[in-house]
Coordinates of C-alpha atoms and ligand atoms in Angstrom, one line a residue:
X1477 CA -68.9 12.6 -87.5
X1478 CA -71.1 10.9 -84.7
X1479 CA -73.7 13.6 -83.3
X1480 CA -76.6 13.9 -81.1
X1481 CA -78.9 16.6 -79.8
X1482 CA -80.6 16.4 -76.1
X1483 CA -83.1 18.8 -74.4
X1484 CA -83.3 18.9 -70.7
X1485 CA -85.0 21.4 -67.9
X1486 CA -84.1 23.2 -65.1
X1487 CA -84.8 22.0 -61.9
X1488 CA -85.9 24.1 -58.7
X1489 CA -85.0 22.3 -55.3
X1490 CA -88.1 22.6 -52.0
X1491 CA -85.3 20.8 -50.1
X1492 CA -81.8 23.0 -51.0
X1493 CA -78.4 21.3 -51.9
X1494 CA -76.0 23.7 -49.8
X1495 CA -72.2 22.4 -49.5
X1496 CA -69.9 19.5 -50.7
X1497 CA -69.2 16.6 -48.6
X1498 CA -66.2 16.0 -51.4
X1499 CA -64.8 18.8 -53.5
X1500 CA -62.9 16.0 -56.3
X1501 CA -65.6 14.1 -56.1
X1502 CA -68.6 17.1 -56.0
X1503 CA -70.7 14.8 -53.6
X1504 CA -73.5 17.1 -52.0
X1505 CA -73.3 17.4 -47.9
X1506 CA -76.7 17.5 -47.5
X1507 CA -79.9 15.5 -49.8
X1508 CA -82.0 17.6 -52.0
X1509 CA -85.4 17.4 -53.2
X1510 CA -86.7 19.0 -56.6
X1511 CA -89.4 19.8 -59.0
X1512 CA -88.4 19.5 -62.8
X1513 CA -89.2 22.3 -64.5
X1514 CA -91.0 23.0 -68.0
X1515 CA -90.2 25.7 -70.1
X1516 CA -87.0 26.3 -68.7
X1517 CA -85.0 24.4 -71.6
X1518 CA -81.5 23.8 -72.8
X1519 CA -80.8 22.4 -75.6
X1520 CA -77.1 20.8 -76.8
X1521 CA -75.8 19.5 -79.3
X1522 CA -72.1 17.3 -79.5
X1523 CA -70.6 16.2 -82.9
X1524 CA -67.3 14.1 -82.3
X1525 CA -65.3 15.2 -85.0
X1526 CA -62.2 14.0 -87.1
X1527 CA -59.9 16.1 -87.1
X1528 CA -60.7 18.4 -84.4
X1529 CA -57.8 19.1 -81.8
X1530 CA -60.1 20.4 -79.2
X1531 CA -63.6 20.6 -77.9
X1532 CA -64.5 23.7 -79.3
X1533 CA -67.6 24.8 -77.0
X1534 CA -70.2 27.4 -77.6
X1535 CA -72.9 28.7 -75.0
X1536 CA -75.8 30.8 -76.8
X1537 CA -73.9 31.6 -80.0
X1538 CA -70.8 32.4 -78.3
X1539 CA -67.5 30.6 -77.4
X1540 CA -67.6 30.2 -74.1
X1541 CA -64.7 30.8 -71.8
X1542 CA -61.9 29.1 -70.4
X1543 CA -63.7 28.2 -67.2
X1544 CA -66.8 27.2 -68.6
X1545 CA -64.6 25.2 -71.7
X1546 CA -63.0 23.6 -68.9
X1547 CA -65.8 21.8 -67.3
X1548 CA -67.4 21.1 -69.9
X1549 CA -63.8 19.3 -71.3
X1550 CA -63.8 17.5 -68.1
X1551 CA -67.5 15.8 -68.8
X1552 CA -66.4 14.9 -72.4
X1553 CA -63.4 13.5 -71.1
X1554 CA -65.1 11.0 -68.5
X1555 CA -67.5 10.1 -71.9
X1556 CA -64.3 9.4 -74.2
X1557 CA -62.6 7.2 -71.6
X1558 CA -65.7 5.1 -71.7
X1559 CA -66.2 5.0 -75.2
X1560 CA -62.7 4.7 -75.6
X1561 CA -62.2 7.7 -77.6
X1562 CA -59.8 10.4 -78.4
X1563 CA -61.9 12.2 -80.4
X1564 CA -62.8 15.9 -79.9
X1565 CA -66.5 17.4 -79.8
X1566 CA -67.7 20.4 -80.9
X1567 CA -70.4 21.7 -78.5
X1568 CA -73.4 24.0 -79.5
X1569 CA -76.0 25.1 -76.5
X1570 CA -78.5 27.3 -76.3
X1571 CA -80.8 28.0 -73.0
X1572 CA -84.2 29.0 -74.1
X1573 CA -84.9 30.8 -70.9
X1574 CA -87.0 34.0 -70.6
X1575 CA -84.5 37.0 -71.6
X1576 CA -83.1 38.9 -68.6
X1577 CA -84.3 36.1 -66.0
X1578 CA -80.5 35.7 -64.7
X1579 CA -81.7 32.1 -64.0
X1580 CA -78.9 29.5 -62.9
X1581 CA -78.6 27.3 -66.3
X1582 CA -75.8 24.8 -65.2
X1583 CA -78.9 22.4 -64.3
X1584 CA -80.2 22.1 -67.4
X1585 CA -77.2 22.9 -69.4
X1586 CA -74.6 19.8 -67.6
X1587 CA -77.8 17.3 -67.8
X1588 CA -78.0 18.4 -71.2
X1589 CA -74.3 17.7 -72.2
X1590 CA -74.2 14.4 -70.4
X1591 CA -77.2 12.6 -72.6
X1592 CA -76.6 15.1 -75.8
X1593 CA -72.3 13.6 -75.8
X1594 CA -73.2 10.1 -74.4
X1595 CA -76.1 9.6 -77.2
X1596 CA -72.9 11.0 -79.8
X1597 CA -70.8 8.5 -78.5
X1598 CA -73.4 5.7 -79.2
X1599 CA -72.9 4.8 -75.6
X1600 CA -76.2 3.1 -73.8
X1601 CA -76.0 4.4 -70.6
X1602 CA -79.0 4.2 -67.4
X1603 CA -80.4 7.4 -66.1
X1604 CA -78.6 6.7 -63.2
X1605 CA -75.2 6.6 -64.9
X1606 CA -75.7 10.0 -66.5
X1607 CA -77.2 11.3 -63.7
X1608 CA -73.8 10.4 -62.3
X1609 CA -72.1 11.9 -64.6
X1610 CA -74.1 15.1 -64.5
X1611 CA -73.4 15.7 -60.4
X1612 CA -70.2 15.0 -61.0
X1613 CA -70.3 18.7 -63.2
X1614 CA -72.5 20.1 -61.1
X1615 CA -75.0 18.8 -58.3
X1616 CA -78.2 20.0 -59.1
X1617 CA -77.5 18.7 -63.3
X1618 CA -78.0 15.2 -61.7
X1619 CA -81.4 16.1 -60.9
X1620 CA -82.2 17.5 -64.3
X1621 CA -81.8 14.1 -65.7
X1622 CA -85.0 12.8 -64.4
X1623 CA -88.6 14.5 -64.7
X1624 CA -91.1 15.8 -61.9
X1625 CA -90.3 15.0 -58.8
X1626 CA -86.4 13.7 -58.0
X1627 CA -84.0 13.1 -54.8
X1628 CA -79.9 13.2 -55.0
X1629 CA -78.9 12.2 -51.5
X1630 CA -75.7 13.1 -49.8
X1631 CA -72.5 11.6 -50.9
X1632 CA -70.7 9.4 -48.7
X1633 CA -66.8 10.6 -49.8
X1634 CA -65.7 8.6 -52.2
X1635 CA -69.0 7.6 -53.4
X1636 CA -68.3 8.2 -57.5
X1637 CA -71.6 6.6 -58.7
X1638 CA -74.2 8.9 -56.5
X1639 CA -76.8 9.8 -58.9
X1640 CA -80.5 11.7 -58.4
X1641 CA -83.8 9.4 -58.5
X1642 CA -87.3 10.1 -59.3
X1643 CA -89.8 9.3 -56.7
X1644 CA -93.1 10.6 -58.3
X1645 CA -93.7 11.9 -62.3
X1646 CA -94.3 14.7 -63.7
X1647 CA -98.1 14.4 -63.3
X1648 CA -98.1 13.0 -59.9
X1649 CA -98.9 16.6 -58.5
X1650 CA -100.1 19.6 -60.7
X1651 CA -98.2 22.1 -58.9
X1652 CA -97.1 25.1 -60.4
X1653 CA -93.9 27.2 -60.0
X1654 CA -94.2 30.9 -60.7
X1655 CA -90.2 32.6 -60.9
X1656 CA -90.8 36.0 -60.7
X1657 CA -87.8 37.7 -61.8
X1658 CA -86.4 40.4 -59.0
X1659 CA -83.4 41.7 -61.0
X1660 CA -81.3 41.5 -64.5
X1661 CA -78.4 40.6 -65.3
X1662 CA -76.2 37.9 -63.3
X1663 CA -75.8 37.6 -59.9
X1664 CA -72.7 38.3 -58.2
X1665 CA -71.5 35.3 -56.3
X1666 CA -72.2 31.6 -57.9
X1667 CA -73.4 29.1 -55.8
X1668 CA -69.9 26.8 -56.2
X1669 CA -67.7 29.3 -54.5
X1670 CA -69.9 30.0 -52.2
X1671 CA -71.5 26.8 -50.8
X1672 CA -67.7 26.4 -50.1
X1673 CA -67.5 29.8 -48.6
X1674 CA -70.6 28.5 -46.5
X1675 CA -68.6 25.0 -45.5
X1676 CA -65.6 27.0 -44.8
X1677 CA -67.3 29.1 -42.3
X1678 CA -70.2 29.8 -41.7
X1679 CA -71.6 29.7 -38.2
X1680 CA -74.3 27.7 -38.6
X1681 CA -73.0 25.4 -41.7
X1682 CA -73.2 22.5 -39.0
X1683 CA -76.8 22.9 -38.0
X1684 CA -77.6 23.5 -41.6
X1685 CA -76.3 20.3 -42.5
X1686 CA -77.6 18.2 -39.3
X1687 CA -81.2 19.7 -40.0
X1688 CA -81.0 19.0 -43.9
X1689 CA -81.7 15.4 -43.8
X1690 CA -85.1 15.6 -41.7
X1691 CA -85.9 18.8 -43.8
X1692 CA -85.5 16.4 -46.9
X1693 CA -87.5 13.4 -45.7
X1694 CA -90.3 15.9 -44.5
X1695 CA -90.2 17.6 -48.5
X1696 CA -90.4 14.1 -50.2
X1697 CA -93.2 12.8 -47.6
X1698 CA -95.3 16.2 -48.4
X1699 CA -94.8 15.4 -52.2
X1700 CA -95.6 11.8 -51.9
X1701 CA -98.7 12.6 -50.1
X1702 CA -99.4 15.7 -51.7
X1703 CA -99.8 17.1 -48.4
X1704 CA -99.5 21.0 -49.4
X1705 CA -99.4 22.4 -45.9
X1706 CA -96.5 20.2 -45.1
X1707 CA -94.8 21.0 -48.5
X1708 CA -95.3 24.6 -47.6
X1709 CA -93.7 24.6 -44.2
X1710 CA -90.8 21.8 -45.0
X1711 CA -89.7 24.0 -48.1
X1712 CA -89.6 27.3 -46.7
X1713 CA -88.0 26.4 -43.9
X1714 CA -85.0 24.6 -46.1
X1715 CA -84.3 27.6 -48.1
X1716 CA -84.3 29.6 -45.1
X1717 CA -82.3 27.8 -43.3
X1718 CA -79.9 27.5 -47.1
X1719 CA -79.9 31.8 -46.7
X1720 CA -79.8 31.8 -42.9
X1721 CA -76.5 30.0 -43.7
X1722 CA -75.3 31.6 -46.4
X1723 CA -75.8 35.1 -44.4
X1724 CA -73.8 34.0 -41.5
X1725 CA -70.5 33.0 -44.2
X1726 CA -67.7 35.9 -44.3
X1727 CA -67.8 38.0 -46.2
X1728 CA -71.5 37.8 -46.1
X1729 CA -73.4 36.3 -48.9
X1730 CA -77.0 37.7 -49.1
X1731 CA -78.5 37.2 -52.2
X1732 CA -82.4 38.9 -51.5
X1733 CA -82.5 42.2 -52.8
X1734 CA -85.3 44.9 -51.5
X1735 CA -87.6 43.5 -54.2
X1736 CA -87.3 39.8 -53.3
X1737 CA -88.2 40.8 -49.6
X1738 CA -91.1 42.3 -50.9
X1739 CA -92.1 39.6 -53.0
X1740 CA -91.5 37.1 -49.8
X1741 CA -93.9 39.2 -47.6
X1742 CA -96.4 39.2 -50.6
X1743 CA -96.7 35.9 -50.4
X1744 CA -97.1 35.4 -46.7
X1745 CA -99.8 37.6 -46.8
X1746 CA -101.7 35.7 -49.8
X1747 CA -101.4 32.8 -47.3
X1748 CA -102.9 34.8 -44.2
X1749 CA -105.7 35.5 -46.8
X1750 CA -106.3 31.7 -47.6
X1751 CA -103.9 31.0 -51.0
X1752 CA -102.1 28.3 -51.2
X1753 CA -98.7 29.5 -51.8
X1754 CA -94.8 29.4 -50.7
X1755 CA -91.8 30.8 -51.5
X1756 CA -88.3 29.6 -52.6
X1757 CA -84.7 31.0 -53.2
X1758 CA -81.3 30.1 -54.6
X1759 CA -78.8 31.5 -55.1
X1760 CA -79.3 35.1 -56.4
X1761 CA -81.9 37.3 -56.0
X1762 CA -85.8 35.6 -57.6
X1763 CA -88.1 34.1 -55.8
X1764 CA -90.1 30.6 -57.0
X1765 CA -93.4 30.7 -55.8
X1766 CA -95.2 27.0 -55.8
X1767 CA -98.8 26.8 -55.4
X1768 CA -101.8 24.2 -56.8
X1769 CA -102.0 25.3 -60.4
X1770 CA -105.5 26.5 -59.8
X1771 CA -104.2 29.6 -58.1
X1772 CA -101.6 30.4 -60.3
X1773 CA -102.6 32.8 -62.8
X1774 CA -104.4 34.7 -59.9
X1775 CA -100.9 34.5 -57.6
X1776 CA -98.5 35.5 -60.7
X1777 CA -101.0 38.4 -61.3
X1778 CA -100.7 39.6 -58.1
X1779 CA -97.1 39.4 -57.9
X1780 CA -96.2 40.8 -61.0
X1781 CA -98.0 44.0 -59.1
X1782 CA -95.3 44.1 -56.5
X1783 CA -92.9 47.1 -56.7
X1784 CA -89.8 46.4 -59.2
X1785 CA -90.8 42.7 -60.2
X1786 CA -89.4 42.6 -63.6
X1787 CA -91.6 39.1 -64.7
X1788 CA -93.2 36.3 -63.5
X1789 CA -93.4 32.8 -65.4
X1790 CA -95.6 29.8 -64.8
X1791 CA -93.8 26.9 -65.3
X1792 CA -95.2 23.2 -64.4
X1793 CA -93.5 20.0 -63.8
X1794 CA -91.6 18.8 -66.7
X1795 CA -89.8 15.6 -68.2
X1796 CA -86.6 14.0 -68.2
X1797 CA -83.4 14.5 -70.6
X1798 CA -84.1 13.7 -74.1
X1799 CA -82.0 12.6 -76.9
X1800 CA -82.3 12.4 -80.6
X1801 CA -79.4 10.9 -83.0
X1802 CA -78.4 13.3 -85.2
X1803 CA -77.1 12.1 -88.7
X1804 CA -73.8 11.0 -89.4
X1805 CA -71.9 12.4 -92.3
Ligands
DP6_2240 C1 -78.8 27.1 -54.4 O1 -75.6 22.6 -58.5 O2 -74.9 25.0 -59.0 O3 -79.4 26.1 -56.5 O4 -72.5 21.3 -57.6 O5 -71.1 23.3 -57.3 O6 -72.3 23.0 -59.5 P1 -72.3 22.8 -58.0 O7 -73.5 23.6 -57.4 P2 -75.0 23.9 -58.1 O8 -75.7 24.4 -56.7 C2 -77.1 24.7 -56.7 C3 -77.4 25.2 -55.4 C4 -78.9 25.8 -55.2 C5 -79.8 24.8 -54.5 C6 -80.2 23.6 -55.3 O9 -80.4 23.6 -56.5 O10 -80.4 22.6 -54.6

């Protein structure tokens, strides 16, 4: 048996990854900006087995189902043809998210499977290679790969090795991100099927993505110069202009529920008041607010008051993937 064990964190995007320029290929439309997060873990473990005659694949104690199997198969499968391989894995992950925060996990949880099967495999591969690998599972995962603050560009089509970069670490900026949980349970729509719905038609997909790119340079300068008031009006404006989109797909897609409008407008007017603080949304029904962490025990405070927020969590910027060998038997 050849095993290994990797940690990563999830990621939240200020500039929003909204439609495929390439479906095979998963190659974003549109560059994305993002804040690694800590305390938002997943943690995997792969064991390439004798023996085994498929990747048997476990999410959280259970086995997971044909869907999930399947793209977690497909990862493995780009790993053995490098390493040469026909061995099958046996995959154990666990997120150790706060219960009931219906958080998106592939993030963590594909940037956790690339590094955890790649360091089983004894293959040496870059951070750019995995994070390759990882957007090639899923598009935000490639971000996960690197700590603080990262960039995946759009894919040109074709473009197989696109892979997320970090432009500042994790203590470039002490920012804080507070998730306040709006709702439990899963949401209803995942963002896969409907970025695509969005691409398909949606009327304003095309402005959505001719804006994204100036949306994303303005996020990364903000960051860069920790220019707040820049960050605050860049980032907002990207995942409105994300939901503005979404809302104008059919059928509709409008993830905000009553409580997430609630929570928006609470935040709007802690910033009429002087607070440093903005909002962000993907694709279900939370709201991230960022802020200087010197506001943020005051901010989560007052917006765990709002009517039917479930939680709020203060997460800072985290590090990169992780991997530790685990021992051969
Ligand atoms: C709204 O990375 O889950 O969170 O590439 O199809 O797996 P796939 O999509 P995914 O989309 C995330 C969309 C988002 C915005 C973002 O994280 O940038």
């Amino acid at each position: 048996m050849s095993g290994a064990r990797a940690t990563a964190r999830a990621n939240i995007a200020l500039a929003k990854y909204w439609g495929k320029s390439d479906e095979a290929l998963n190659l974003p439309a549109v560059p994305s900006v993002s804040i690694t997060l800590d305390g938002l873990v997943t943690e995997t473990e792969v064991a390439f087995e004798e023996g085994l005659d498929a990747d048997r694949v476990s999410l959280d104690g259970e086995l997971a189902g044909a869907k999930e199997s399947a793209r977690v198969v497909k990862v493995l499968d780009q790993l053995r043809q490098r390493a040469d391989t026909g061995l099958r894995a046996r995959v154990t992950s666990h997120n150790r998210f706060p219960t009931a925060a219906g958080l998106a996990s592939s993030a963590s949880g594909f940037a956790a499977l690339v590094a955890a099967a790649a360091g089983a495999l004894n293959l040496t591969l870059t951070f750019q290679e995995m994070s390759a690998l990882a957007r090639a599972a899923s598009a935000s995962a490639a971000r996960s790969i690197f700590g603080g603050y990262v960039e995946l560009a759009a894919g040109a089509l074709g473009d197989a090795q696109l892979g997320a970069v970090q432009f500042a670490d994790p203590d470039h900026w002490d920012l804080r991100v507070i998730v306040v949980t709006t709702a439990a349970g899963r949401k209803t729509v995942g963002s896969r099927a409907a970025m695509n719905r969005s691409r398909d038609n949606a009327v304003f997909y095309r402005a959505w993505v001719d804006e994204s790119v100036e949306l994303a340079n303005r996020v990364r300068r903000a960051i860069l110069e920790r220019d707040f008031d820049a960050l605050t009006m860049a980032s907002e404006q990207s995942f409105l202009a994300m939901h503005a989109t979404a809302m104008t797909s059919v059928p509709p897609l409008l993830y905000w529920n009553p409580v997430s409008v609630r929570v928006l407008h609470r935040v709007w007017e802690l910033r009429e008041r002087g607070v440093p603080v903005f909002s962000t949304m993907d694709a279900g029904p939370h709201v991230k607010a960022v802020c200087p962490s010197h506001v943020a025990a005051r901010i989560a405070e007052e917006l765990s008051r709002v009517e039917g927020v479930l939680a709020t969590r203060i997460c800072p910027p985290g590090r990169g993937v992780e991997v530790t060998k685990v021992r051969s038997t």
